[in-house]
mmCIF file of N, CA and C in Angstrom:
data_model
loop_
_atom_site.group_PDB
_atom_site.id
_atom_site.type_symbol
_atom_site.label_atom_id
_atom_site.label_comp_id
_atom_site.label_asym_id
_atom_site.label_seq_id
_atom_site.Cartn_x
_atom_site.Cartn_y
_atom_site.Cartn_z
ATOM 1 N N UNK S 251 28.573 7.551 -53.880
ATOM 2 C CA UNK S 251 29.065 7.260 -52.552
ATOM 3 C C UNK S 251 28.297 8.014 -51.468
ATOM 4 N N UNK S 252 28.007 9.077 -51.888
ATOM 5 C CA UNK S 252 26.913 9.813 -50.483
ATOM 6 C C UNK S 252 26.033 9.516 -50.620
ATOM 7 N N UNK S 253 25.022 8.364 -51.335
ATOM 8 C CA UNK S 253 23.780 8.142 -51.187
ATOM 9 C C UNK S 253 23.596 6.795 -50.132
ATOM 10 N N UNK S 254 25.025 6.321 -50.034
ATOM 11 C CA UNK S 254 25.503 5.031 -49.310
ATOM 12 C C UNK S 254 25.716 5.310 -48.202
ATOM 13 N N UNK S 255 26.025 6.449 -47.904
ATOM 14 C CA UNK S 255 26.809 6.780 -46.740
ATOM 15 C C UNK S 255 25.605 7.744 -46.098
ATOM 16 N N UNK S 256 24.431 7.786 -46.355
ATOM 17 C CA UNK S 256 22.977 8.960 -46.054
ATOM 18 C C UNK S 256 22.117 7.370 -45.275
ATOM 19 N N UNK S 257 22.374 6.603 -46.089
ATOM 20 C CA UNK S 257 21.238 5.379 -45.222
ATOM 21 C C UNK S 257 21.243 5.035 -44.052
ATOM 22 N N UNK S 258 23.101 5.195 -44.219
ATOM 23 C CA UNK S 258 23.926 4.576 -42.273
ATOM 24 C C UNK S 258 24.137 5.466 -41.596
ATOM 25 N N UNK S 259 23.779 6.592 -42.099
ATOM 26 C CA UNK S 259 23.860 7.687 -41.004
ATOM 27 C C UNK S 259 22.039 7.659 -40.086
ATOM 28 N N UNK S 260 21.004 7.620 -41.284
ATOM 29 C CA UNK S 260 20.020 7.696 -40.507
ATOM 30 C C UNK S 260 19.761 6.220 -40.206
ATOM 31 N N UNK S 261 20.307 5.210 -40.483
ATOM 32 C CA UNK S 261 20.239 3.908 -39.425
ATOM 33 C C UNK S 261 20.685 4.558 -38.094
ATOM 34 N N UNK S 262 22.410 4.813 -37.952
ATOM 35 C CA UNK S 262 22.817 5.037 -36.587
ATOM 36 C C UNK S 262 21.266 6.059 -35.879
ATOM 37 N N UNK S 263 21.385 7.444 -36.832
ATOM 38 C CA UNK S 263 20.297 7.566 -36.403
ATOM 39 C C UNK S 263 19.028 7.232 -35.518
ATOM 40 N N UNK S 264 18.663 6.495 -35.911
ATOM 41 C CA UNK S 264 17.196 5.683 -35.786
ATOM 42 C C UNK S 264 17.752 4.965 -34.474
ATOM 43 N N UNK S 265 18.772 4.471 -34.791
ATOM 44 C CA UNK S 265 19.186 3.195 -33.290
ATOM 45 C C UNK S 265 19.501 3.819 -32.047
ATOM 46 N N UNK S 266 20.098 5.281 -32.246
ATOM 47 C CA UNK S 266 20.176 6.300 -31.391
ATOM 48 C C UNK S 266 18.962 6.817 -30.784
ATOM 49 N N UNK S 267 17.212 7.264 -32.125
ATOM 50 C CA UNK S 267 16.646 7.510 -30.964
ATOM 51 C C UNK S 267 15.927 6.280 -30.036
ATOM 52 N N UNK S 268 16.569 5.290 -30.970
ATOM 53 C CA UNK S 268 15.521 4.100 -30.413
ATOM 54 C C UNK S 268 16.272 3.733 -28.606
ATOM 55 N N UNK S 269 17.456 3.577 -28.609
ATOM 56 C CA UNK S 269 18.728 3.928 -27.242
ATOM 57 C C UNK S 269 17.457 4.632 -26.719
ATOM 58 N N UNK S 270 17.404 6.173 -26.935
ATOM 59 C CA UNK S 270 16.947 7.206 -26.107
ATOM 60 C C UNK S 270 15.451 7.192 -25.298
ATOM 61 N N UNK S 271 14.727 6.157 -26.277
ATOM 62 C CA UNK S 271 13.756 6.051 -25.824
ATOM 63 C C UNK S 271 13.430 4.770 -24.868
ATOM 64 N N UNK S 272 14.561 4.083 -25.287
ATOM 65 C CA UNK S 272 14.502 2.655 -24.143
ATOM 66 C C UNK S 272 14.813 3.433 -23.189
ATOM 67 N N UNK S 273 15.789 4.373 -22.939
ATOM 68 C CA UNK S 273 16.758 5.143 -21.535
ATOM 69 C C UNK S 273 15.426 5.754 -21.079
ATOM 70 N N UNK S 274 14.294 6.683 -21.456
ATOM 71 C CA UNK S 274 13.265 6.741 -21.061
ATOM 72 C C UNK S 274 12.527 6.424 -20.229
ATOM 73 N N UNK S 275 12.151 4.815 -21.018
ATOM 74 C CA UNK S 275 11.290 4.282 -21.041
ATOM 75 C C UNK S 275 11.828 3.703 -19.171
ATOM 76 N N UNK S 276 13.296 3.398 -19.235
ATOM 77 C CA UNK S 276 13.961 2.499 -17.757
ATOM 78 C C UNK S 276 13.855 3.320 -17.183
ATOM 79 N N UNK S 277 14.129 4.312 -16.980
ATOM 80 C CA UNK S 277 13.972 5.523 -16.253
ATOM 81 C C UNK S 277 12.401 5.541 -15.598
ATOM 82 N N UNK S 278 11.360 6.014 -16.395
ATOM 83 C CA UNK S 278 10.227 5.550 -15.561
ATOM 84 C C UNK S 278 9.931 4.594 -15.035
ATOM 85 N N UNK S 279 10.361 3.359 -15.129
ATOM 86 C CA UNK S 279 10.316 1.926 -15.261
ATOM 87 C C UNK S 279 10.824 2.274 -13.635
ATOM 88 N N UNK S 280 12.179 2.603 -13.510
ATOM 89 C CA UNK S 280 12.826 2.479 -12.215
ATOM 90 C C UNK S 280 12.412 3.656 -11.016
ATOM 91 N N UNK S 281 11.563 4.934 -11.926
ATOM 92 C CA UNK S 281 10.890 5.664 -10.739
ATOM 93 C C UNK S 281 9.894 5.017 -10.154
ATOM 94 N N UNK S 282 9.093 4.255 -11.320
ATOM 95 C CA UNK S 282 7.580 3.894 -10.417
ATOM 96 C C UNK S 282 8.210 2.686 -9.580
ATOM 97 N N UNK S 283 9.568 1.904 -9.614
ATOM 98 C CA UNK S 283 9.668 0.998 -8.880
ATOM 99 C C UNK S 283 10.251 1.297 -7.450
ATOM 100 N N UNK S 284 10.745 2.567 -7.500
ATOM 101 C CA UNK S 284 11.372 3.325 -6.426
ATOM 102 C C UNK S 284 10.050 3.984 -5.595
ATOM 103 N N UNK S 285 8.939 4.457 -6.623
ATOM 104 C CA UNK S 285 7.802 4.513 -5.731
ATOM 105 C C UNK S 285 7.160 3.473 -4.462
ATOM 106 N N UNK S 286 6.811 2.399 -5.455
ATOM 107 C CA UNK S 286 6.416 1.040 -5.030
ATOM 108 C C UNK S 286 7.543 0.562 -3.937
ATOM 109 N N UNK S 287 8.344 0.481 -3.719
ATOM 110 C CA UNK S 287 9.423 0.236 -3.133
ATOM 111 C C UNK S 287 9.350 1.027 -1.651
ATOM 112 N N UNK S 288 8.861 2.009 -1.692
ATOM 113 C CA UNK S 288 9.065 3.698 -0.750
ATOM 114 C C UNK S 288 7.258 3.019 -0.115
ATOM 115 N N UNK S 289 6.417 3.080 -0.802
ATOM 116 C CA UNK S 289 4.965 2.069 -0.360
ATOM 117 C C UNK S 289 5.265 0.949 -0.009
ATOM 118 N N UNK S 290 5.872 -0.216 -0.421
ATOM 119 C CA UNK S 290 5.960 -1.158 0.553
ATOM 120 C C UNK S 290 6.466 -0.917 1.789
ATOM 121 N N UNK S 291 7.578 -0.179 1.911
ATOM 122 C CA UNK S 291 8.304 0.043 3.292
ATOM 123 C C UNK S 291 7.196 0.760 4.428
ATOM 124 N N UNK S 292 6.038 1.759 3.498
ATOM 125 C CA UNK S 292 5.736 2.288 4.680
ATOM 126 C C UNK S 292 4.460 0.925 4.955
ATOM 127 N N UNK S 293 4.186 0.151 4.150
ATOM 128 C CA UNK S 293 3.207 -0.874 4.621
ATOM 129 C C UNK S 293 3.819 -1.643 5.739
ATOM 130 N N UNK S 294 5.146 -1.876 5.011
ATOM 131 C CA UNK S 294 5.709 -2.698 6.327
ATOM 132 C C UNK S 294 5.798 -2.435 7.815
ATOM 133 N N UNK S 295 6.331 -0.966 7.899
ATOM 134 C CA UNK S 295 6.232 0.132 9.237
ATOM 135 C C UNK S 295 4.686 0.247 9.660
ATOM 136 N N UNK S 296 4.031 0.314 9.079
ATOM 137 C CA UNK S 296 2.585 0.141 9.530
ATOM 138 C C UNK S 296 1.728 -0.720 9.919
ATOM 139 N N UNK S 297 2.056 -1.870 9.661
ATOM 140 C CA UNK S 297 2.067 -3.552 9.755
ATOM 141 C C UNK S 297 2.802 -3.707 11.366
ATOM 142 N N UNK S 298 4.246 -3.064 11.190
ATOM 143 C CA UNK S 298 4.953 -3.427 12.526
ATOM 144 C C UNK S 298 4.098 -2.751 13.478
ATOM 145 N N UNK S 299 3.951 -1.449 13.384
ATOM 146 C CA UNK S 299 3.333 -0.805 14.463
ATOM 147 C C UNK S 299 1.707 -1.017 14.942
ATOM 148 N N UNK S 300 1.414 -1.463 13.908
ATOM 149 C CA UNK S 300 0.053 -1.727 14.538
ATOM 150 C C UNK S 300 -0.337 -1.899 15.816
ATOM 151 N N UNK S 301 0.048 -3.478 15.857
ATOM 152 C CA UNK S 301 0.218 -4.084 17.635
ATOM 153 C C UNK S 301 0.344 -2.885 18.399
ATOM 154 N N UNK S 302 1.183 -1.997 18.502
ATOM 155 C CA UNK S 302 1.930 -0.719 19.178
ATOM 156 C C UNK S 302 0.398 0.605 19.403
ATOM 157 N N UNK S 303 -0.175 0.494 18.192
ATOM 158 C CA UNK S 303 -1.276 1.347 18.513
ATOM 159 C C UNK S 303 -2.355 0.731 18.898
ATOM 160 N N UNK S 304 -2.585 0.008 19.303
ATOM 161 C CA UNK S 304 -3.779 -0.930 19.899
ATOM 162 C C UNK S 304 -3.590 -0.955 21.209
ATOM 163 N N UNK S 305 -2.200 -0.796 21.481
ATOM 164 C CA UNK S 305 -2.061 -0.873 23.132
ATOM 165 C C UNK S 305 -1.751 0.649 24.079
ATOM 166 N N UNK S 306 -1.685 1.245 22.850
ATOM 167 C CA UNK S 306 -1.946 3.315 23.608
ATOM 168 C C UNK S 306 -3.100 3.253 23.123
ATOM 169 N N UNK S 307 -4.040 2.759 22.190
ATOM 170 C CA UNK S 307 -5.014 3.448 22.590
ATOM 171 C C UNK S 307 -6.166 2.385 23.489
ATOM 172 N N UNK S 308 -5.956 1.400 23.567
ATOM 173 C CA UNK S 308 -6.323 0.411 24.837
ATOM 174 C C UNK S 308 -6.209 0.887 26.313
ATOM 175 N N UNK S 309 -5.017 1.649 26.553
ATOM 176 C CA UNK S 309 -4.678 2.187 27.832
ATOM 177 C C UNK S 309 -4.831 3.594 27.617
ATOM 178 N N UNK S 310 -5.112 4.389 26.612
ATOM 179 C CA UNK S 310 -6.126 5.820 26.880
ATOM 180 C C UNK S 310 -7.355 5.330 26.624
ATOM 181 N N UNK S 311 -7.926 4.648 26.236
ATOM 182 C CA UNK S 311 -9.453 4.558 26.600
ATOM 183 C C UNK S 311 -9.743 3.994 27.850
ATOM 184 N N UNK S 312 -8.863 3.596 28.944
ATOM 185 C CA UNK S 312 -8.455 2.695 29.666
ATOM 186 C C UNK S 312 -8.434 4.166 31.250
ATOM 187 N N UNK S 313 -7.629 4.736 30.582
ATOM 188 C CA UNK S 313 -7.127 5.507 31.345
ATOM 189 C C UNK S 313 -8.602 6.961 31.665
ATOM 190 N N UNK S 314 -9.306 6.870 30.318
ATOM 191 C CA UNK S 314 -10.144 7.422 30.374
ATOM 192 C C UNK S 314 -11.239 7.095 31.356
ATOM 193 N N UNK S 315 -11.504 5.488 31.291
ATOM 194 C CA UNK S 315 -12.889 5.104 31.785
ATOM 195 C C UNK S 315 -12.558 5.642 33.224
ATOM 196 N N UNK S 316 -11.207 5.309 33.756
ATOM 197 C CA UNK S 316 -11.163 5.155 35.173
ATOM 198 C C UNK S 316 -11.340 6.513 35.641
ATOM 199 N N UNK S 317 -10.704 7.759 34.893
ATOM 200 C CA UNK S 317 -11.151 8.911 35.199
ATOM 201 C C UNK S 317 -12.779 9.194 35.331
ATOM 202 N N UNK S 318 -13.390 9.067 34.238
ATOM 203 C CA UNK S 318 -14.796 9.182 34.478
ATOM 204 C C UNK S 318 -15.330 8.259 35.525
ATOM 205 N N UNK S 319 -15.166 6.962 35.536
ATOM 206 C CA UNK S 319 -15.538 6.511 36.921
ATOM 207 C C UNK S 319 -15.376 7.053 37.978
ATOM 208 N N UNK S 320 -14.060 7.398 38.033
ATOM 209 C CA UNK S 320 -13.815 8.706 39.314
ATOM 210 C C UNK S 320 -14.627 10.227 39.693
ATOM 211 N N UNK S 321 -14.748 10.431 38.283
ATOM 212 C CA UNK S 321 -15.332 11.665 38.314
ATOM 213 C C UNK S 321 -16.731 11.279 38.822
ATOM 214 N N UNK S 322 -17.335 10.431 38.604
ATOM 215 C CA UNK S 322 -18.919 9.960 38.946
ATOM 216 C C UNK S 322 -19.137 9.581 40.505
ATOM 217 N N UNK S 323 -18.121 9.105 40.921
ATOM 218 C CA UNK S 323 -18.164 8.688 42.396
ATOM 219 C C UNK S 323 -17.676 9.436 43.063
ATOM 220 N N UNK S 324 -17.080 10.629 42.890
ATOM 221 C CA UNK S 324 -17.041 11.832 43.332
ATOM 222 C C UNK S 324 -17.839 12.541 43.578
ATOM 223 N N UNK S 325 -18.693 12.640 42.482
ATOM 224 C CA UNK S 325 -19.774 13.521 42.515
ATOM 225 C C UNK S 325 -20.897 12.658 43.360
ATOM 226 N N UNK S 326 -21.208 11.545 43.238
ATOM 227 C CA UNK S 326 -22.770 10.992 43.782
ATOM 228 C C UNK S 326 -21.928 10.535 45.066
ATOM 229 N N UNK S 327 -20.782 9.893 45.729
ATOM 230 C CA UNK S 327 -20.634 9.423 47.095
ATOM 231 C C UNK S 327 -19.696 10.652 46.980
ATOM 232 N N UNK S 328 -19.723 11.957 47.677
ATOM 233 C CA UNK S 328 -18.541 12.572 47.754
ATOM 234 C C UNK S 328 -17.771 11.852 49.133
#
């Protein structure tokens, strides 16, 4: 009777570490998707804002020229 009862113990065994290693396995499974997930969002925020940085730095390069234009016609017509 204990040679019967030694097989189903290391079955449960076995199915237990096999459990442990699927739980693992989802576990990384669901970090790298929580990664990917955390990267799309900032693609998306970066995507939105784009438009947004094209137009500060349109109006500081903007804001720049007119200064130096100023500064030049200052100096040669004071």
């Amino acid at each position: 009777m204990a040679s019967a009862a030694s097989p189903t113990a290391l079955e449960i065994e076995e199915q237990v570490a096999r459990i442990r290693r699927a739980q693992v396995e989802t576990e990384k499974f669901v970090a790298e998707q929580k990664k990917l997930m955390a990267e799309a969002a900032k693609l998306e925020r970066d995507r939105t804002l784009a438009p947004w940085q094209i137009v500060a730095t349109t109006v500081a390069a903007t804001a720049a020229l007119i200064g130096g234009t100023a500064a030049v016609v200052k100096i040669f017509f004071p």
